[in-house]
Amino acid sequence: MYKLLCPDRSVLRLQDIDLQEIKKMGIEGIIFDLDNTILPWDSSEISLEVSVWMEQVLANGFKAGLVSNNRRQRVSKIAGRFDIPYVFRAYKPSKNGFRKVSAAMGLSPEVVAVVGDQLFTDVLGGNRLGMFTIWVKPLSSREFIGTKVTRQLEKMMVRILRAQKLLK
Ligand SMILES: [Mg+2]
C-alpha cells in the first residue's frame, strides 16, 4: 500500500527533472499539477524560469497537460498559455482527471509521467494508474489550510518510505 504513495523520482525543482532520462524510459507525455508545482499557491503569475522550462518540455516533443483540484479560471489560464489540455476540480487522487488528460494527449497511462508537490494527491493518483510519478518540492510554503493538514501525514509517510528504503 505504501508503494502507491512512493514517487519514482523526487526533485527539488521542475528544472531538475531529467527530460532525456524519462524520454529514454519511453515517457511521451507529462501531466502537471498546478498549485505549488507550476504556480506558487498564493500567486497567479508563472515565473520566467518555469515558463521557459515548460517551453523546453514541449520543444523536446513531450505532450503536456494539467490536472488540478483548483477552479476552472485559474487552471484554464495557464493551460491556455501553453495550449495544453486540462482538467479542473479533479478531486485528486481520483483517477478520472489523469485519465481524461492522458486521452486528450492521445497517450495511454503507461507512457505518461505525473509531476506534483503532494504525495496524497498527485503521486497517489498517478501511481494508481501506473504512471511514472515525480515528486517536486512545493514552490511556496504558503498553501491551502487543508493541505497543511495533509502535509503532516505526508511527513509521516516520508519517514516510513525512507525507513523501508523505498524513498531516498
Ligand atoms: Mg499542488
PDB file of C-alpha atoms and ligand atoms in Angstrom:
ATOM      1  CA  MET A   1       0.000   0.000   0.000  1.00  0.00           C
ATOM      2  CA  TYR A   2       2.884   2.336   0.835  1.00  0.00           C
ATOM      3  CA  LYS A   3       4.211   1.796  -2.662  1.00  0.00           C
ATOM      4  CA  LEU A   4       1.260   3.721  -4.075  1.00  0.00           C
ATOM      5  CA  LEU A   5       2.457   6.765  -2.142  1.00  0.00           C
ATOM      6  CA  CYS A   6       6.052   6.408  -3.240  1.00  0.00           C
ATOM      7  CA  PRO A   7       7.203   8.593  -6.141  1.00  0.00           C
ATOM      8  CA  ASP A   8       9.505   7.120  -8.798  1.00  0.00           C
ATOM      9  CA  ARG A   9      11.656  10.242  -8.622  1.00  0.00           C
ATOM     10  CA  SER A  10      11.996  13.096  -6.186  1.00  0.00           C
ATOM     11  CA  VAL A  11      13.394  16.500  -7.231  1.00  0.00           C
ATOM     12  CA  LEU A  12      13.862  19.938  -5.702  1.00  0.00           C
ATOM     13  CA  ARG A  13      12.689  21.939  -8.715  1.00  0.00           C
ATOM     14  CA  LEU A  14      10.912  21.239 -12.008  1.00  0.00           C
ATOM     15  CA  GLN A  15      14.134  22.138 -13.795  1.00  0.00           C
ATOM     16  CA  ASP A  16      15.846  19.201 -12.071  1.00  0.00           C
ATOM     17  CA  ILE A  17      13.669  16.683 -13.921  1.00  0.00           C
ATOM     18  CA  ASP A  18      15.905  14.781 -16.335  1.00  0.00           C
ATOM     19  CA  LEU A  19      13.902  15.036 -19.561  1.00  0.00           C
ATOM     20  CA  GLN A  20      16.361  12.893 -21.513  1.00  0.00           C
ATOM     21  CA  GLU A  21      16.181  10.144 -18.906  1.00  0.00           C
ATOM     22  CA  ILE A  22      12.399   9.932 -18.938  1.00  0.00           C
ATOM     23  CA  LYS A  23      12.313  10.116 -22.719  1.00  0.00           C
ATOM     24  CA  LYS A  24      14.656   7.114 -22.872  1.00  0.00           C
ATOM     25  CA  MET A  25      12.316   5.315 -20.493  1.00  0.00           C
ATOM     26  CA  GLY A  26       9.541   5.741 -23.035  1.00  0.00           C
ATOM     27  CA  ILE A  27       7.669   8.610 -21.412  1.00  0.00           C
ATOM     28  CA  GLU A  28       5.843  10.635 -24.073  1.00  0.00           C
ATOM     29  CA  GLY A  29       3.698  12.979 -22.024  1.00  0.00           C
ATOM     30  CA  ILE A  30       3.780  14.799 -18.693  1.00  0.00           C
ATOM     31  CA  ILE A  31       0.777  15.731 -16.571  1.00  0.00           C
ATOM     32  CA  PHE A  32       1.470  18.594 -14.202  1.00  0.00           C
ATOM     33  CA  ASP A  33      -0.201  19.650 -11.010  1.00  0.00           C
ATOM     34  CA  LEU A  34      -0.799  23.407 -10.901  1.00  0.00           C
ATOM     35  CA  ASP A  35      -0.623  24.823  -7.372  1.00  0.00           C
ATOM     36  CA  ASN A  36       2.833  24.884  -5.845  1.00  0.00           C
ATOM     37  CA  THR A  37       4.137  22.827  -8.786  1.00  0.00           C
ATOM     38  CA  ILE A  38       3.892  25.335 -11.660  1.00  0.00           C
ATOM     39  CA  LEU A  39       2.375  28.293  -9.819  1.00  0.00           C
ATOM     40  CA  PRO A  40       3.058  29.401  -6.255  1.00  0.00           C
ATOM     41  CA  TRP A  41      -0.155  28.811  -4.302  1.00  0.00           C
ATOM     42  CA  ASP A  42      -0.573  32.498  -3.495  1.00  0.00           C
ATOM     43  CA  SER A  43       0.206  33.861  -6.951  1.00  0.00           C
ATOM     44  CA  SER A  44      -1.359  33.716 -10.400  1.00  0.00           C
ATOM     45  CA  GLU A  45       1.893  34.607 -12.162  1.00  0.00           C
ATOM     46  CA  ILE A  46       4.123  31.881 -13.557  1.00  0.00           C
ATOM     47  CA  SER A  47       7.833  32.598 -13.093  1.00  0.00           C
ATOM     48  CA  LEU A  48      10.075  33.169 -16.093  1.00  0.00           C
ATOM     49  CA  GLU A  49      12.209  30.127 -15.159  1.00  0.00           C
ATOM     50  CA  VAL A  50       9.221  27.797 -15.041  1.00  0.00           C
ATOM     51  CA  SER A  51       7.745  29.278 -18.198  1.00  0.00           C
ATOM     52  CA  VAL A  52      10.984  28.765 -20.128  1.00  0.00           C
ATOM     53  CA  TRP A  53      11.287  25.214 -18.787  1.00  0.00           C
ATOM     54  CA  MET A  54       7.715  24.368 -19.829  1.00  0.00           C
ATOM     55  CA  GLU A  55       8.503  25.568 -23.335  1.00  0.00           C
ATOM     56  CA  GLN A  56      11.552  23.292 -23.300  1.00  0.00           C
ATOM     57  CA  VAL A  57       9.378  20.326 -22.330  1.00  0.00           C
ATOM     58  CA  LEU A  58       7.139  20.960 -25.338  1.00  0.00           C
ATOM     59  CA  ALA A  59      10.117  21.653 -27.633  1.00  0.00           C
ATOM     60  CA  ASN A  60      11.547  18.276 -26.591  1.00  0.00           C
ATOM     61  CA  GLY A  61       8.493  16.644 -28.113  1.00  0.00           C
ATOM     62  CA  PHE A  62       6.643  15.815 -24.914  1.00  0.00           C
ATOM     63  CA  LYS A  63       2.886  16.222 -24.753  1.00  0.00           C
ATOM     64  CA  ALA A  64       1.807  18.077 -21.627  1.00  0.00           C
ATOM     65  CA  GLY A  65      -1.364  18.639 -19.630  1.00  0.00           C
ATOM     66  CA  LEU A  66      -2.664  19.964 -16.315  1.00  0.00           C
ATOM     67  CA  VAL A  67      -4.729  18.158 -13.686  1.00  0.00           C
ATOM     68  CA  SER A  68      -5.695  20.386 -10.776  1.00  0.00           C
ATOM     69  CA  ASN A  69      -8.109  20.366  -7.884  1.00  0.00           C
ATOM     70  CA  ASN A  70      -8.432  24.132  -8.228  1.00  0.00           C
ATOM     71  CA  ARG A  71     -11.109  26.099 -10.092  1.00  0.00           C
ATOM     72  CA  ARG A  72     -11.545  26.486 -13.814  1.00  0.00           C
ATOM     73  CA  GLN A  73     -10.397  30.074 -14.234  1.00  0.00           C
ATOM     74  CA  ARG A  74      -7.019  29.547 -12.573  1.00  0.00           C
ATOM     75  CA  VAL A  75      -6.299  26.286 -14.380  1.00  0.00           C
ATOM     76  CA  SER A  76      -7.506  27.310 -17.843  1.00  0.00           C
ATOM     77  CA  LYS A  77      -5.402  30.473 -17.793  1.00  0.00           C
ATOM     78  CA  ILE A  78      -2.146  28.538 -17.504  1.00  0.00           C
ATOM     79  CA  ALA A  79      -3.288  25.709 -19.786  1.00  0.00           C
ATOM     80  CA  GLY A  80      -4.191  28.301 -22.420  1.00  0.00           C
ATOM     81  CA  ARG A  81      -0.801  29.868 -22.215  1.00  0.00           C
ATOM     82  CA  PHE A  82       0.860  26.617 -23.317  1.00  0.00           C
ATOM     83  CA  ASP A  83      -2.112  25.371 -25.348  1.00  0.00           C
ATOM     84  CA  ILE A  84      -2.343  22.119 -23.395  1.00  0.00           C
ATOM     85  CA  PRO A  85      -5.358  20.076 -22.190  1.00  0.00           C
ATOM     86  CA  TYR A  86      -6.519  20.364 -18.585  1.00  0.00           C
ATOM     87  CA  VAL A  87      -8.972  19.112 -16.012  1.00  0.00           C
ATOM     88  CA  PHE A  88     -10.015  21.388 -13.134  1.00  0.00           C
ATOM     89  CA  ARG A  89     -11.675  20.305  -9.854  1.00  0.00           C
ATOM     90  CA  ALA A  90     -10.142  16.901 -10.460  1.00  0.00           C
ATOM     91  CA  TYR A  91     -10.608  15.586  -6.910  1.00  0.00           C
ATOM     92  CA  LYS A  92      -7.156  14.012  -6.939  1.00  0.00           C
ATOM     93  CA  PRO A  93      -6.227  11.302  -6.044  1.00  0.00           C
ATOM     94  CA  SER A  94      -9.206  10.357  -8.236  1.00  0.00           C
ATOM     95  CA  LYS A  95      -8.043   8.701 -11.458  1.00  0.00           C
ATOM     96  CA  ASN A  96     -10.578  10.494 -13.666  1.00  0.00           C
ATOM     97  CA  GLY A  97      -8.689  13.711 -14.357  1.00  0.00           C
ATOM     98  CA  PHE A  98      -5.455  11.862 -15.134  1.00  0.00           C
ATOM     99  CA  ARG A  99      -7.344   9.538 -17.497  1.00  0.00           C
ATOM    100  CA  LYS A 100      -9.081  12.420 -19.276  1.00  0.00           C
ATOM    101  CA  VAL A 101      -5.919  14.430 -19.832  1.00  0.00           C
ATOM    102  CA  SER A 102      -3.973  11.344 -20.991  1.00  0.00           C
ATOM    103  CA  ALA A 103      -6.723  10.665 -23.512  1.00  0.00           C
ATOM    104  CA  ALA A 104      -6.643  14.302 -24.634  1.00  0.00           C
ATOM    105  CA  MET A 105      -2.875  13.959 -25.168  1.00  0.00           C
ATOM    106  CA  GLY A 106      -3.558  10.798 -27.180  1.00  0.00           C
ATOM    107  CA  LEU A 107      -1.467   8.692 -24.813  1.00  0.00           C
ATOM    108  CA  SER A 108      -2.017   5.633 -22.627  1.00  0.00           C
ATOM    109  CA  PRO A 109      -1.150   5.925 -18.906  1.00  0.00           C
ATOM    110  CA  GLU A 110       1.998   3.755 -19.163  1.00  0.00           C
ATOM    111  CA  VAL A 111       3.793   6.421 -21.198  1.00  0.00           C
ATOM    112  CA  VAL A 112       2.703   9.353 -19.050  1.00  0.00           C
ATOM    113  CA  ALA A 113       4.568  10.917 -16.129  1.00  0.00           C
ATOM    114  CA  VAL A 114       2.857  12.875 -13.361  1.00  0.00           C
ATOM    115  CA  VAL A 115       4.636  15.769 -11.688  1.00  0.00           C
ATOM    116  CA  GLY A 116       3.308  17.269  -8.461  1.00  0.00           C
ATOM    117  CA  ASP A 117       4.139  18.529  -4.989  1.00  0.00           C
ATOM    118  CA  GLN A 118       1.835  16.288  -2.956  1.00  0.00           C
ATOM    119  CA  LEU A 119       2.123  12.575  -2.192  1.00  0.00           C
ATOM    120  CA  PHE A 120      -1.530  12.151  -1.257  1.00  0.00           C
ATOM    121  CA  THR A 121      -2.978  13.721  -4.406  1.00  0.00           C
ATOM    122  CA  ASP A 122      -0.512  13.848  -7.314  1.00  0.00           C
ATOM    123  CA  VAL A 123       1.744  10.878  -6.597  1.00  0.00           C
ATOM    124  CA  LEU A 124      -1.032   8.631  -5.303  1.00  0.00           C
ATOM    125  CA  GLY A 125      -3.321   9.471  -8.231  1.00  0.00           C
ATOM    126  CA  GLY A 126      -0.590   8.879 -10.810  1.00  0.00           C
ATOM    127  CA  ASN A 127       0.593   5.652  -9.213  1.00  0.00           C
ATOM    128  CA  ARG A 128      -2.956   4.299  -9.141  1.00  0.00           C
ATOM    129  CA  LEU A 129      -2.887   4.391 -12.949  1.00  0.00           C
ATOM    130  CA  GLY A 130       0.647   3.007 -13.237  1.00  0.00           C
ATOM    131  CA  MET A 131       2.051   6.335 -14.376  1.00  0.00           C
ATOM    132  CA  PHE A 132       5.641   7.398 -13.696  1.00  0.00           C
ATOM    133  CA  THR A 133       5.489   9.768 -10.733  1.00  0.00           C
ATOM    134  CA  ILE A 134       7.809  12.661  -9.922  1.00  0.00           C
ATOM    135  CA  TRP A 135       7.523  14.478  -6.609  1.00  0.00           C
ATOM    136  CA  VAL A 136       8.708  18.072  -6.561  1.00  0.00           C
ATOM    137  CA  LYS A 137       9.199  20.381  -3.570  1.00  0.00           C
ATOM    138  CA  PRO A 138       6.373  22.939  -3.253  1.00  0.00           C
ATOM    139  CA  LEU A 139       7.137  26.358  -4.812  1.00  0.00           C
ATOM    140  CA  SER A 140       5.747  28.193  -1.802  1.00  0.00           C
ATOM    141  CA  SER A 141       5.451  27.345   1.866  1.00  0.00           C
ATOM    142  CA  ARG A 142       2.063  29.040   1.827  1.00  0.00           C
ATOM    143  CA  GLU A 143      -0.835  26.770   0.976  1.00  0.00           C
ATOM    144  CA  PHE A 144      -4.483  25.877   1.412  1.00  0.00           C
ATOM    145  CA  ILE A 145      -5.354  25.134   5.036  1.00  0.00           C
ATOM    146  CA  GLY A 146      -6.492  21.595   4.146  1.00  0.00           C
ATOM    147  CA  THR A 147      -3.123  20.961   2.518  1.00  0.00           C
ATOM    148  CA  LYS A 148      -1.321  21.958   5.707  1.00  0.00           C
ATOM    149  CA  VAL A 149      -3.110  19.113   7.459  1.00  0.00           C
ATOM    150  CA  THR A 150      -2.200  16.522   4.832  1.00  0.00           C
ATOM    151  CA  ARG A 151       1.408  17.760   4.923  1.00  0.00           C
ATOM    152  CA  GLN A 152       1.642  16.356   8.455  1.00  0.00           C
ATOM    153  CA  LEU A 153       0.542  12.955   7.169  1.00  0.00           C
ATOM    154  CA  GLU A 154       2.923  13.379   4.254  1.00  0.00           C
ATOM    155  CA  LYS A 155       5.862  13.938   6.615  1.00  0.00           C
ATOM    156  CA  MET A 156       4.947  10.773   8.480  1.00  0.00           C
ATOM    157  CA  MET A 157       4.691   8.865   5.217  1.00  0.00           C
ATOM    158  CA  VAL A 158       8.089  10.111   4.051  1.00  0.00           C
ATOM    159  CA  ARG A 159       9.631   8.740   7.260  1.00  0.00           C
ATOM    160  CA  ILE A 160       8.011   5.359   6.646  1.00  0.00           C
ATOM    161  CA  LEU A 161       9.064   5.253   2.984  1.00  0.00           C
ATOM    162  CA  ARG A 162      12.634   6.196   3.925  1.00  0.00           C
ATOM    163  CA  ALA A 163      12.740   3.600   6.699  1.00  0.00           C
ATOM    164  CA  GLN A 164      11.649   0.966   4.173  1.00  0.00           C
ATOM    165  CA  LYS A 165      14.263   2.277   1.705  1.00  0.00           C
ATOM    166  CA  LEU A 166      11.512   2.954  -0.843  1.00  0.00           C
ATOM    167  CA  LEU A 167      12.411   6.635  -0.973  1.00  0.00           C
ATOM    168  CA  LYS A 168      15.864   8.180  -0.982  1.00  0.00           C
TER     169      LYS A 168
HETATM  170 MG    MG B   1      -0.023  21.118  -5.674  1.00  0.00          MG
END
